[in-house]
Coordinates of C-alpha atoms in Angstrom, one line a residue:
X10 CA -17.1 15.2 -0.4
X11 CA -16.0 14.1 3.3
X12 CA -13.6 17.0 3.1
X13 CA -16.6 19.6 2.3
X14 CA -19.0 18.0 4.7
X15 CA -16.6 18.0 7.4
X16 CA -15.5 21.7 7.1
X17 CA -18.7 22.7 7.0
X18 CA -19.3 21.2 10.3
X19 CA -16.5 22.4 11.3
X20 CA -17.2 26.2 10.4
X21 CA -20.8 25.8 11.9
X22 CA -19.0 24.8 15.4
X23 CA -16.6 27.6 15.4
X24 CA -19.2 29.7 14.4
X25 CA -21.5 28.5 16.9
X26 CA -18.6 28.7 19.4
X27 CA -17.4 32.4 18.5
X28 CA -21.1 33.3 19.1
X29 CA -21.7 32.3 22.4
X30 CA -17.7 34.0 23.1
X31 CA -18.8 37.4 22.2
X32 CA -22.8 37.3 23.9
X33 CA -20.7 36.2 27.4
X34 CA -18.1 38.7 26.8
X35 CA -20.4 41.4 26.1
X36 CA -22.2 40.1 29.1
X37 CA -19.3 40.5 31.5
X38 CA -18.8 44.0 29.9
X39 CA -22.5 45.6 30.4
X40 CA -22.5 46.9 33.9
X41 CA -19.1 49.3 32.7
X42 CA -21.3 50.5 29.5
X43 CA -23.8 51.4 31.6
X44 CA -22.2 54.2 33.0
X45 CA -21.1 55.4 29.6
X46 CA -22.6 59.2 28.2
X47 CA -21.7 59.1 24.5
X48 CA -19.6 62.7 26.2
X49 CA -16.3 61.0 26.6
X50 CA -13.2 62.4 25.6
X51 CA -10.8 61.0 23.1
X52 CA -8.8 59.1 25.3
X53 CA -11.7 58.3 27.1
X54 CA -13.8 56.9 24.6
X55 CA -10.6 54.7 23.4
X56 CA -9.8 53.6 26.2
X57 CA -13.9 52.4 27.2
X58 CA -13.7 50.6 23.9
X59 CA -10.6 49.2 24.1
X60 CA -12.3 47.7 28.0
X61 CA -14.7 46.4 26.3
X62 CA -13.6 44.9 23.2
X63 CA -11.0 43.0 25.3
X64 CA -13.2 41.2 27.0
X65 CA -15.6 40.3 24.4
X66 CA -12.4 39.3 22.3
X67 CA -11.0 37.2 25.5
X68 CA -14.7 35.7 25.6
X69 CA -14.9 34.7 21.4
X70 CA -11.1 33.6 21.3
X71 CA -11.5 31.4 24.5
X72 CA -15.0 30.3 22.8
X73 CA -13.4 29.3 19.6
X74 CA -10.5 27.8 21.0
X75 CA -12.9 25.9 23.2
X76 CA -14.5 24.8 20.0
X77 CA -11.3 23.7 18.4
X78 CA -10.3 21.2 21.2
X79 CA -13.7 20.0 20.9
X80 CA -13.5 18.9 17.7
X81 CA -10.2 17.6 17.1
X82 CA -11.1 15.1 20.2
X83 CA -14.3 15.0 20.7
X84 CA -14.2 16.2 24.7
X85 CA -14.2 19.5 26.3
X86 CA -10.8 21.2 27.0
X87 CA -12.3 24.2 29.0
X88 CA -8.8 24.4 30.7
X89 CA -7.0 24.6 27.4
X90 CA -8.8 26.9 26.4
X91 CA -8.7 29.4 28.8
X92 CA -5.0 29.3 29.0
X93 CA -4.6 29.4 24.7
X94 CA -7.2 31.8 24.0
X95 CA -8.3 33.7 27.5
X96 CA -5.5 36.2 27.8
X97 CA -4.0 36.5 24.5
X98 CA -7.6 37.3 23.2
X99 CA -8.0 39.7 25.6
X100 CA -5.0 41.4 25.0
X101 CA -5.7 41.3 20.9
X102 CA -9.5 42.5 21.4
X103 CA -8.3 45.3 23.7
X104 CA -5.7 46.6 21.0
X105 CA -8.0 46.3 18.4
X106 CA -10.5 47.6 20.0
X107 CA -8.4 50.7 21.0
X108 CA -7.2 50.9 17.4
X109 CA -10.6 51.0 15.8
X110 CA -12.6 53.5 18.1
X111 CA -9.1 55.6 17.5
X112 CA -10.0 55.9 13.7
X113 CA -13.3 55.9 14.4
X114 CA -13.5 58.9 16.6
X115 CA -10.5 60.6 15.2
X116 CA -11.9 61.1 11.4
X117 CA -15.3 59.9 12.0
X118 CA -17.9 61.9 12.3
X119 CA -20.0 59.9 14.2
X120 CA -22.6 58.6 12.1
X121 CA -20.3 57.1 9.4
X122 CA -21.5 53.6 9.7
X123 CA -19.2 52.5 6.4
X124 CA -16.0 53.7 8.7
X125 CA -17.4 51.4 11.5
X126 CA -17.8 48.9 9.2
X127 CA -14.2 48.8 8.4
X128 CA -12.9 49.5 12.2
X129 CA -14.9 45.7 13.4
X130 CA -13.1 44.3 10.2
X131 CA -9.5 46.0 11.6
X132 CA -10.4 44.5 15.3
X133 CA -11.6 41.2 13.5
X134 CA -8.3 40.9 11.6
X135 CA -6.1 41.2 14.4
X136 CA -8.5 38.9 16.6
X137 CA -7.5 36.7 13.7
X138 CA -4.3 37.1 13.6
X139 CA -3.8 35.9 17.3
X140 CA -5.9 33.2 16.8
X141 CA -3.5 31.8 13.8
X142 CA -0.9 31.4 16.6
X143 CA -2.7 29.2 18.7
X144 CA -4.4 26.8 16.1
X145 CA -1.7 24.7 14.0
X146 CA -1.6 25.8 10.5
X147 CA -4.0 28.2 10.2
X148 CA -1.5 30.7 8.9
X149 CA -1.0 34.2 9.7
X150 CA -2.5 35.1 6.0
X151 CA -5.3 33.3 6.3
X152 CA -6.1 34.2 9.7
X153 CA -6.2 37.7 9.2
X154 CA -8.3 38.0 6.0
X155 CA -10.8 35.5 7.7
X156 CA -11.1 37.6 10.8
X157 CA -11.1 40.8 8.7
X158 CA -14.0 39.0 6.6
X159 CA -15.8 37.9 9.8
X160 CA -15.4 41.1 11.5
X161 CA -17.0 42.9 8.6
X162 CA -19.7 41.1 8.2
X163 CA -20.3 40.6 12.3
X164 CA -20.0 44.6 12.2
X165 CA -22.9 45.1 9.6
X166 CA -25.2 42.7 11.8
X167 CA -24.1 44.7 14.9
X168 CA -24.9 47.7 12.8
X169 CA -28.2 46.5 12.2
X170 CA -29.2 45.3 15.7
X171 CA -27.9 48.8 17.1
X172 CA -30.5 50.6 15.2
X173 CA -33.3 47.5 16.1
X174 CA -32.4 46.7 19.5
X175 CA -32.4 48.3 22.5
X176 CA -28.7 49.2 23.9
X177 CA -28.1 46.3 26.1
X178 CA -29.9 43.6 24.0
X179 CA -28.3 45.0 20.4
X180 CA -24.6 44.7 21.6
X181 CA -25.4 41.4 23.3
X182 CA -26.6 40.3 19.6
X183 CA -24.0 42.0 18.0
X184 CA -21.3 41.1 19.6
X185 CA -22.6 37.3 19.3
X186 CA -23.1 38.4 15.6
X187 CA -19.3 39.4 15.5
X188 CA -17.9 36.0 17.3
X189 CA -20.1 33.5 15.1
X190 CA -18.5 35.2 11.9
X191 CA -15.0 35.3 13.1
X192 CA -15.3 31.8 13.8
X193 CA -17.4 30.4 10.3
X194 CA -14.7 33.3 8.3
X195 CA -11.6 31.2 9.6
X196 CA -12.7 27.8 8.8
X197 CA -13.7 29.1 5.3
X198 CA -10.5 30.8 5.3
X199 CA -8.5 27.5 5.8
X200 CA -10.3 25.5 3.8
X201 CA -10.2 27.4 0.5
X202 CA -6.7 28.2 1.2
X203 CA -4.8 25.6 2.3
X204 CA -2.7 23.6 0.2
X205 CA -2.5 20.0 1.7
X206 CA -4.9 18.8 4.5
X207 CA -6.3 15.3 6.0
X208 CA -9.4 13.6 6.2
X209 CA -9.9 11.4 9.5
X210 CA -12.2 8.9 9.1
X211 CA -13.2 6.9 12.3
X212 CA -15.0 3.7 12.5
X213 CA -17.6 5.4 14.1
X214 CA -18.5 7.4 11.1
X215 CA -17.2 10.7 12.2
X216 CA -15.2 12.9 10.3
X217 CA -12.4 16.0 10.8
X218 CA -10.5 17.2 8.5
X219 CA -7.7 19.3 9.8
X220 CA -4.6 21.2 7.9
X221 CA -1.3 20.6 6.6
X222 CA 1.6 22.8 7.2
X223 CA 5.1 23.5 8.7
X224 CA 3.9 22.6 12.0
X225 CA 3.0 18.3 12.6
X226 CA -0.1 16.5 13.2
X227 CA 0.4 14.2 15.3
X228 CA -1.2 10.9 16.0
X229 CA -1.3 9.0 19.0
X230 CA -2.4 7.7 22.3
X231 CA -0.7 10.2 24.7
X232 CA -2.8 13.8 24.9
X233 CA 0.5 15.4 25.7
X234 CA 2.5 14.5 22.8
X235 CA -0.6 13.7 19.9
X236 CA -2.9 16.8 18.2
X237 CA -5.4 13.4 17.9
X238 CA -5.4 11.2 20.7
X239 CA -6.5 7.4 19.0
X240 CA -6.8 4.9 21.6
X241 CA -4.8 1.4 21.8
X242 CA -1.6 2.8 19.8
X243 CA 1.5 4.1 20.7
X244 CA 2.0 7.3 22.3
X245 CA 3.5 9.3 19.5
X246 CA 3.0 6.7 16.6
X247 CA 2.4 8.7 13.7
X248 CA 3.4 12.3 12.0
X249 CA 2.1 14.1 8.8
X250 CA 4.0 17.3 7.9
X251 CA 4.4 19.4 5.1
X252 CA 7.6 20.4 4.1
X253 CA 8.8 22.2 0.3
X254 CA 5.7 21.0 -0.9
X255 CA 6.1 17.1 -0.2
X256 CA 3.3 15.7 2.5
X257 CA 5.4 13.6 4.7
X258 CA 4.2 10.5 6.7
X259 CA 6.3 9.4 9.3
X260 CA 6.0 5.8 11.2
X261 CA 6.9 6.9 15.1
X262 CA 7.1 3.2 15.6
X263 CA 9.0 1.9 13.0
X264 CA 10.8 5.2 12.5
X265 CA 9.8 4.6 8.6
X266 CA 9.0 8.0 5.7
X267 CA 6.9 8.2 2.9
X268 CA 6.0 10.8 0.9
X269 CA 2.5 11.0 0.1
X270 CA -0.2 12.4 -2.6
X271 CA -3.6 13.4 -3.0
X272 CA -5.5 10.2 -2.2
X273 CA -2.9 8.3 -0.6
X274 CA -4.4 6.8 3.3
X275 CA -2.9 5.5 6.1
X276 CA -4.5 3.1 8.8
X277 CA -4.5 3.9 12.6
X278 CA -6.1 2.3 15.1
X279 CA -9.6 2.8 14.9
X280 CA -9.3 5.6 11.8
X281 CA -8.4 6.1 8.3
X282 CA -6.5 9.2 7.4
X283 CA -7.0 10.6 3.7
X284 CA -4.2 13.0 2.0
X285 CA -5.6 15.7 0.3
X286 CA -2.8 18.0 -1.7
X287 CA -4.5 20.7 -4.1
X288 CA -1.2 21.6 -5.8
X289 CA -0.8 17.8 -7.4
X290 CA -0.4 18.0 -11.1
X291 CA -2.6 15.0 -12.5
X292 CA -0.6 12.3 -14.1
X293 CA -3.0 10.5 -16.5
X294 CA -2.6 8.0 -19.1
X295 CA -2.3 10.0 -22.1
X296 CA 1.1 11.0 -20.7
X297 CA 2.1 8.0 -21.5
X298 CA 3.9 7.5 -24.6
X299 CA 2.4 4.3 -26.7
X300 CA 4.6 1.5 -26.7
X301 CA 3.8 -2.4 -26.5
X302 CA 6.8 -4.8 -24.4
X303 CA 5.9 -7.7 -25.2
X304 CA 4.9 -9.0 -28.4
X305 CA 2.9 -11.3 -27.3
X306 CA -1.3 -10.9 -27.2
X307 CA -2.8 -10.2 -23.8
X308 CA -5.5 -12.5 -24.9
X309 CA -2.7 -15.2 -24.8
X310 CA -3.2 -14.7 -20.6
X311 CA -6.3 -16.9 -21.0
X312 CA -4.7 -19.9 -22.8
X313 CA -0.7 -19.8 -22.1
X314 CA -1.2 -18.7 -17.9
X315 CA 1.1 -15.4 -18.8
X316 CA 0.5 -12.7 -16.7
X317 CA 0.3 -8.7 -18.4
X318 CA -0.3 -5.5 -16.8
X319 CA -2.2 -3.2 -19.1
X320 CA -1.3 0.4 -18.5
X321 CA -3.4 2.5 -20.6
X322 CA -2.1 1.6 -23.9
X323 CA 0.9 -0.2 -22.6
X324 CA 1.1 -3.9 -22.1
X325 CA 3.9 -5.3 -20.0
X326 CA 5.3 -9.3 -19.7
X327 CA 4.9 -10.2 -15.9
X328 CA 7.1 -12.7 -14.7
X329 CA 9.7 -13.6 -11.8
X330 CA 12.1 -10.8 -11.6
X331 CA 10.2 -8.2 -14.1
X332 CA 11.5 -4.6 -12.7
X333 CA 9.1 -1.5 -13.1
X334 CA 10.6 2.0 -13.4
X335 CA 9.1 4.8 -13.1
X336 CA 9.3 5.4 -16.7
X337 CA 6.8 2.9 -16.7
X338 CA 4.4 4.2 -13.9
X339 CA 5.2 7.9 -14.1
X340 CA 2.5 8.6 -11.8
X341 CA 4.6 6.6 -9.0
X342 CA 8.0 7.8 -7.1
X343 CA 11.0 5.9 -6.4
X344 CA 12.6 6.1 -3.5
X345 CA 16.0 5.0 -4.3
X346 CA 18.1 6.8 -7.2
X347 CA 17.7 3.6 -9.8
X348 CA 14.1 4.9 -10.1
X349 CA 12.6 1.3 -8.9
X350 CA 8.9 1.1 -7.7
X351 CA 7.5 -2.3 -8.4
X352 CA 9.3 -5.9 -8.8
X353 CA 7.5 -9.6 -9.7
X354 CA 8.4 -12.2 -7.1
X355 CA 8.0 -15.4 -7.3
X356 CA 5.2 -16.5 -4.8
X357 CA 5.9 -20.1 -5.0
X358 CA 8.8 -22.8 -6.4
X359 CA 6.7 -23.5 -9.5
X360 CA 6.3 -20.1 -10.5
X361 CA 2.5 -20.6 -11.1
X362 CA 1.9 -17.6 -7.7
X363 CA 3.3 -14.4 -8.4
X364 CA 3.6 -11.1 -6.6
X365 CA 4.1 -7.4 -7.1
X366 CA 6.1 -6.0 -4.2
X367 CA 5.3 -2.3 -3.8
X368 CA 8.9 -0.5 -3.9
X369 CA 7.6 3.3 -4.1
X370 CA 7.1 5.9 -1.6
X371 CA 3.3 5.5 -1.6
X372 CA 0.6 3.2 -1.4
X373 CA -1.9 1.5 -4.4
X374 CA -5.1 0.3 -4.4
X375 CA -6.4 -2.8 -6.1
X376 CA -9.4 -4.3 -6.7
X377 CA -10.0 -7.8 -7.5
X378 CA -12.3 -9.4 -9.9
X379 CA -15.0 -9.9 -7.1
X380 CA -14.8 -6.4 -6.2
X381 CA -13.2 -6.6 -3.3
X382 CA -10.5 -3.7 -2.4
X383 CA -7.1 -3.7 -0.7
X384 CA -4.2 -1.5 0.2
X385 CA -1.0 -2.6 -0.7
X386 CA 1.4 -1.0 1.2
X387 CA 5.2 0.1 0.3
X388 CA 7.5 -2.8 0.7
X389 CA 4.4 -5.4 1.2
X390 CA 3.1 -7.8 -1.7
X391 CA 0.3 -8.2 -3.8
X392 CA -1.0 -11.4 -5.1
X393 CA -1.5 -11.1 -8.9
X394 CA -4.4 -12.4 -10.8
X395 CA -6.5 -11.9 -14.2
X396 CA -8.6 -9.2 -13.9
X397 CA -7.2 -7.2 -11.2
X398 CA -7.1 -3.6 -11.0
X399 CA -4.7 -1.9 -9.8
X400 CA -4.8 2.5 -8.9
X401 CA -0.9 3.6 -9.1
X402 CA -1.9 7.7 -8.0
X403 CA -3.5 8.8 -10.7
X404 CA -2.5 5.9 -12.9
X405 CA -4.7 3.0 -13.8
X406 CA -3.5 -0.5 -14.5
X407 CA -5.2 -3.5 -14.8
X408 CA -3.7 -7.4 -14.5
X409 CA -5.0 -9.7 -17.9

């Protein structure tokens, strides 16, 4: 739900963004089109176009890139923007621009609105296309079919305000039409698209969600070396990456890897990042072959002080030195070869305390009888008692 919520915002600024790109491109462009005949010769008329279509793609990419620093940190980066989107925009607009009025005018007729349709969603494509290079893990794919989507449907509202508008105020709304497409097309793109992603949760109550991919999202304190900038932490501290379909966490700080799942969070300064992975086969209870360890009742617990952990049908004997495998928890992995992810300590000389020591690649959650939840971390401890409940991924357990 945070996810959805936050790419919709998301979309809406990038559309927003785009929008005001192309009206202030289109702007720039107005006093050359006023000079303009509809007489022009081929290269003429390609090479108008192509003018003009580089500047209103310089304006939308700057826009939207604009829009991207914005909300990955929450502050304007006009500077950044100009220099990531300004001139390569311009130079993609202007070739795409070129491209479509070439194929336009050369087996057009004129008045073939369908063909213009299909030349904004060529110029929107390759807009794309140079945008995917400048925002981390957009993807060249994805980038291209949502600027081809978002120049289509910009291009039928152009259309539209052409044959409504006078000349000057229909390209202004077109063109604005065009960027606030581009920009909502992308987001959509990404988001329905994109394999692994993360949820930042702030303390504030704010939420991003950005992409997962080859390149690394990086967390930190330094603006220079961190995609998101968190205050009070190291520099570099922390670095999610995706790589042969594994979500990897790495600890800057500690110099510590994980290897993470759909659900799985991590805690940095002032927010909570949530893995998202929609490739993660569900492991779920019924995988798990009936079997009962120890003879004993778990109803014994109550009277004898003889700890269980109920795994769907599965009851295991807790006690100093029990080992869980990960042909116990399947839904767990082990990071060493002996397939090891859980041990009981000993909390105490009497043995009356004990502990489960997280030994996987990943962290649980558990919930204790009042309700209250914790993160247990790999390599730290949690406390056991009845009636604690305990998420292993997408396997339950429960202490009795």
């Amino acid at each position: 739900m945070k996810r959805n919520l936050s790419a919709f915002k998301k979309a809406l600024q990038f559309g927003i963004s785009g929008a005001v790109g192309g009206f202030a491109g289109n702007l720039i462009t107005e006093p050359f089109m006023q000079g303009l005949t509809g007489s022009e010769s081929f290269f003429d008329s390609v090479f108008s176009t192509g003018r003009w279509f580089g500047l209103v793609g310089g304006g939308i990419a700057t826009a939207i890139m604009f829009g991207y620093y914005y909300y990955i940190k929450g502050k304007p980066q006009i500077k950044q923007a100009l220099k990531n989107g300004g001139l390569f925009g311009l130079i993609a607009g202007a070739i795409s621009g070129a491209i479509a009025e070439g194929i336009y005018s050369g087996i057009g007729d004129g008045n073939n609105e369908l063909l213009r349709v299909i030349c904004w969603g060529i110029a929107g494509s390759l807009l794309g296309l140079g945008l995917a290079q400048r925002i981390p893990n957009l993807g060249a794919l994805r980038g291209t079919g949502g600027g081809g989507v978002g120049g289509v449907l910009g291009g039928c509202l152009f259309i539209l305000f052409a044959y409504n508008l006078s000349g000057t105020a229909g390209r202004l709304a077109g063109c604005a039409a065009i960027g606030f497409w581009i920009g909502i097309m992308l987001v959509v793109a990404e988001t329905l698209f994109n394999k692994a992603w993360l949820v930042i949760s702030y303390d504030t109550g704010t939420n991003r969600t950005l992409t997962l991919g080859s390149e690394p999202v990086t967390f930190g304190s330094d603006e220079n070396l961190s995609i998101i900038c968190i205050p009070n932490v190291s520099p570099l501290a922390m670095r999610f990456q995706l790589e042969a379909g594994q979500i990897v966490c790495e600890n800057v700080d500690s110099g510590a890897v994980s290897y993470l799942r759909s659900g799985d969070q991590k805690r940095i300064g002032n927010c909570t990042i949530t893995v998202g992975n929609s490739d993660l086969p569900a492991a779920t209870s019924a995988q798990v072959p009936p079997s009962i360890i120890s003879q004993k009742s778990a109803a014994d617990s109550f009277t004898t002080g003889q700890l269980f952990l109920k795994l769907g049908s599965r009851v295991i004997s807790l006690s100093a030195g029990t080992q869980l495998f990960t042909s116990d928890i399947p839904s767990l992995t082990a990071p060493a070869s002996n397939g090891l992810v859980a041990i009981v300590t000993s909390r105490s000389r009497n043995e009356l305390s004990l502990g489960l020591t997280n030994l996987c690649d990943r962290a649980w959650w558990a919930t204790d009888i009042q309700g209250d939840l914790k993160m247990v971390e790999p390599e730290s401890t949690l406390t056991l008692a009845l009636g604690t409940k305990i998420e292993f991924g997408e396997l339950d357990g429960e202490i009795v």
